[in-house]
Amino acid sequence: MRELMKKIVEEGKVLSEHVLKVDRFLNHQVDPQLMKKIGETFANAFRHEGITKVLTLESSGISPALMTAYELGVPLLVARKRKPVTLSEDVYTAKVYSFTKQEETEIFVSQSLLRRQDHVLIIDDFLANGQAALGLTNIVQQSGASVAGIGIVIEKAFQDGGQLLRSRGFRVMSLARIASMRDGKVQFVKEVMY
Ligand code: 5GP
C-alpha cells in the first residue's frame, strides 16, 4: 500500500535492524485517514469471504482492526492481554511470546463472544515471529470457529512469522513488507502493491 510505505519512510524510525518505531501514525499517535484506507484495503480483499468478526490483540492492533470491521460491517473483538475483573465468564486463553517485551504473556477472549459459526479475520499491526497472530488463530480454533485470513499492516519479511503462518495454510495479507532495516534504512520487498 503506497501511502503506508510513504508514511513508514517519512515518519517511521528504525530503532535497530529488527525494530521499527511507528509512534507517529500507528502505535501511539494514530492517523485516522491512513487507518481508514487500511481498513478499506483489508475489507476489499476479504469482502466476499463471509467474515462475521474481526479479531485483534490490544492495543496497537485496534486502530486498523476497527476500521476493517467498520468497512465489513461486523463486530471487532479485542483479545485482552490481562484478564480484567469484568471478564468473569469462561475464557479462551493462549500463551504468546511478546517480541517487543521479550516475555511470555497470556491473552484472553470471552467464550461467549466467539462461536463455532464465526468466520474470523485476524488483524494486527506488525508481523515479526508470528507469535501474536498464532495465539489468535489458536483462540479461534479453540472456539471451533474458522480463520478466514490474517491481515497485517507491517510485515517484517526478514523474520520468520510470515513463513510460519503461511506454511500452516493461513492466508496472510500484508500491506507493507519490509525486506531489511540495515543502516537505519527501510528496504521494502519488491512485489505487487495494493
Ligand atoms: P510477533 O508476535 O509476530 O513476533 O510480533 C508481533 C507483535 O509484536 C505485534 O503485535 C507488535 O505489537 C509487536 N512488534 C513486533 N515487531 C515490532 C516492531 O518492529 N515495532 C513495533 N512497534 N512493534 C512490533
Tab-separated table of N, CA, C and O and ligand atoms in Angstrom, residues 18-23 27 57 60-61 81 96-100 124-133 156 159 161 181, ligand 1:
chain	number	residue	atom	x	y	z
A	18	HIS	N	16.004	-4.837	13.789
A	18	HIS	CA	14.798	-5.656	13.961
A	18	HIS	C	13.572	-4.901	14.430
A	18	HIS	O	12.483	-5.447	14.427
A	19	VAL	N	13.742	-3.671	14.879
A	19	VAL	CA	12.599	-2.955	15.464
A	19	VAL	C	12.360	-1.610	14.783
A	19	VAL	O	13.261	-0.782	14.663
A	20	LEU	N	11.117	-1.451	14.354
A	20	LEU	CA	10.696	-0.204	13.711
A	20	LEU	C	9.715	0.513	14.633
A	20	LEU	O	8.773	-0.098	15.141
A	21	LYS	N	9.949	1.813	14.822
A	21	LYS	CA	9.030	2.595	15.647
A	21	LYS	C	8.093	3.358	14.730
A	21	LYS	O	8.551	4.071	13.831
A	22	VAL	N	6.799	3.203	14.950
A	22	VAL	CA	5.826	3.929	14.112
A	22	VAL	C	4.844	4.675	15.024
A	22	VAL	O	3.637	4.657	14.800
A	23	ASP	N	5.405	5.354	16.006
A	23	ASP	CA	4.596	6.044	17.011
A	23	ASP	C	3.904	7.293	16.497
A	23	ASP	O	3.060	7.854	17.181
A	27	ASN	N	1.198	3.422	16.381
A	27	ASN	CA	1.284	2.822	17.713
A	27	ASN	C	1.076	3.758	18.898
A	27	ASN	O	0.921	3.296	20.030
A	57	LEU	N	-5.498	-7.998	18.793
A	57	LEU	CA	-4.908	-8.074	20.129
A	57	LEU	C	-4.687	-6.645	20.603
A	57	LEU	O	-4.149	-5.823	19.848
A	60	SER	N	-2.233	-2.114	20.023
A	60	SER	CA	-1.867	-1.486	18.748
A	60	SER	C	-2.626	-2.022	17.540
A	60	SER	O	-2.687	-1.364	16.507
A	61	GLY	N	-3.219	-3.200	17.664
A	61	GLY	CA	-3.979	-3.731	16.538
A	61	GLY	C	-5.349	-3.081	16.390
A	61	GLY	O	-6.004	-3.205	15.359
A	81	LYS	N	-4.850	-8.613	27.041
A	81	LYS	CA	-3.547	-9.119	27.478
A	81	LYS	C	-3.507	-9.364	28.981
A	81	LYS	O	-2.634	-10.033	29.489
A	96	VAL	N	1.398	-16.252	24.507
A	96	VAL	CA	2.044	-15.549	23.400
A	96	VAL	C	3.382	-15.004	23.883
A	96	VAL	O	3.428	-14.306	24.900
A	97	TYR	N	4.432	-15.313	23.141
A	97	TYR	CA	5.733	-14.734	23.486
A	97	TYR	C	5.837	-13.375	22.800
A	97	TYR	O	5.778	-13.270	21.577
A	98	SER	N	5.943	-12.322	23.609
A	98	SER	CA	5.923	-10.965	23.059
A	98	SER	C	7.282	-10.568	22.483
A	98	SER	O	8.301	-10.614	23.181
A	99	PHE	N	7.268	-10.160	21.214
A	99	PHE	CA	8.503	-9.754	20.546
A	99	PHE	C	9.064	-8.477	21.170
A	99	PHE	O	10.264	-8.358	21.403
A	100	THR	N	8.187	-7.520	21.475
A	100	THR	CA	8.668	-6.236	21.983
A	100	THR	C	9.013	-6.297	23.477
A	100	THR	O	9.936	-5.644	23.933
A	124	ASP	N	-3.500	-7.482	12.747
A	124	ASP	CA	-2.526	-6.968	13.722
A	124	ASP	C	-1.649	-5.912	13.056
A	124	ASP	O	-1.594	-5.822	11.837
A	125	ASP	N	-0.984	-5.131	13.894
A	125	ASP	CA	-0.169	-4.032	13.365
A	125	ASP	C	1.137	-4.541	12.744
A	125	ASP	O	1.517	-4.129	11.654
A	126	PHE	N	1.821	-5.459	13.445
A	126	PHE	CA	3.123	-5.946	12.974
A	126	PHE	C	3.128	-7.461	12.899
A	126	PHE	O	2.457	-8.134	13.688
A	127	LEU	N	3.933	-7.977	11.988
A	127	LEU	CA	4.233	-9.409	11.991
A	127	LEU	C	5.749	-9.554	12.075
A	127	LEU	O	6.477	-9.076	11.199
A	128	ALA	N	6.207	-10.179	13.174
A	128	ALA	CA	7.649	-10.409	13.350
A	128	ALA	C	7.875	-11.923	13.319
A	128	ALA	O	8.068	-12.517	12.263
A	129	ASN	N	7.769	-12.574	14.484
A	129	ASN	CA	7.946	-14.032	14.514
A	129	ASN	C	6.623	-14.798	14.481
A	129	ASN	O	6.610	-16.029	14.541
A	130	GLY	N	5.533	-14.051	14.435
A	130	GLY	CA	4.226	-14.680	14.218
A	130	GLY	C	3.537	-15.183	15.472
A	130	GLY	O	2.474	-15.793	15.393
A	131	GLN	N	4.103	-14.890	16.651
A	131	GLN	CA	3.538	-15.474	17.874
A	131	GLN	C	2.190	-14.865	18.252
A	131	GLN	O	1.295	-15.576	18.712
A	132	ALA	N	2.045	-13.562	18.056
A	132	ALA	CA	0.768	-12.905	18.388
A	132	ALA	C	-0.336	-13.455	17.477
A	132	ALA	O	-1.398	-13.870	17.949
A	133	ALA	N	-0.072	-13.482	16.168
A	133	ALA	CA	-1.081	-13.976	15.216
A	133	ALA	C	-1.396	-15.449	15.473
A	133	ALA	O	-2.559	-15.863	15.433
A	156	LYS	N	7.544	-7.671	8.775
A	156	LYS	CA	8.999	-7.660	8.621
A	156	LYS	C	9.355	-9.015	8.016
A	156	LYS	O	9.458	-10.022	8.718
A	159	GLN	N	11.902	-11.674	9.138
A	159	GLN	CA	11.685	-12.513	10.317
A	159	GLN	C	10.763	-13.676	9.941
A	159	GLN	O	10.205	-13.713	8.852
A	161	GLY	N	7.813	-14.990	10.962
A	161	GLY	CA	6.366	-15.096	11.150
A	161	GLY	C	5.571	-15.395	9.881
A	161	GLY	O	4.683	-16.252	9.889
A	181	MET	N	16.220	-3.657	7.425
A	181	MET	CA	16.289	-2.322	8.045
A	181	MET	C	17.752	-2.028	8.402
A	181	MET	O	18.050	-1.570	9.493
B	1	5GP	P1	5.273	-11.419	16.625
B	1	5GP	O1	4.278	-11.986	17.573
B	1	5GP	O2	4.877	-11.599	15.178
B	1	5GP	O3	6.679	-11.846	16.902
B	1	5GP	O4	5.278	-9.858	16.879
B	1	5GP	C1	4.139	-9.121	16.595
B	1	5GP	C2	3.768	-8.219	17.736
B	1	5GP	O5	4.923	-7.597	18.299
B	1	5GP	C3	2.878	-7.118	17.211
B	1	5GP	O6	1.607	-7.269	17.817
B	1	5GP	C4	3.545	-5.824	17.617
B	1	5GP	O7	2.814	-5.227	18.649
B	1	5GP	C5	4.915	-6.189	18.118
B	1	5GP	N1	6.017	-5.866	17.183
B	1	5GP	C6	6.779	-6.756	16.501
B	1	5GP	N2	7.741	-6.135	15.804
B	1	5GP	C7	7.581	-4.815	16.032
B	1	5GP	C8	8.289	-3.649	15.571
B	1	5GP	O8	9.276	-3.690	14.811
B	1	5GP	N3	7.816	-2.447	16.014
B	1	5GP	C9	6.733	-2.339	16.844
B	1	5GP	N4	6.348	-1.119	17.182
B	1	5GP	N5	6.052	-3.426	17.301
B	1	5GP	C10	6.476	-4.648	16.899
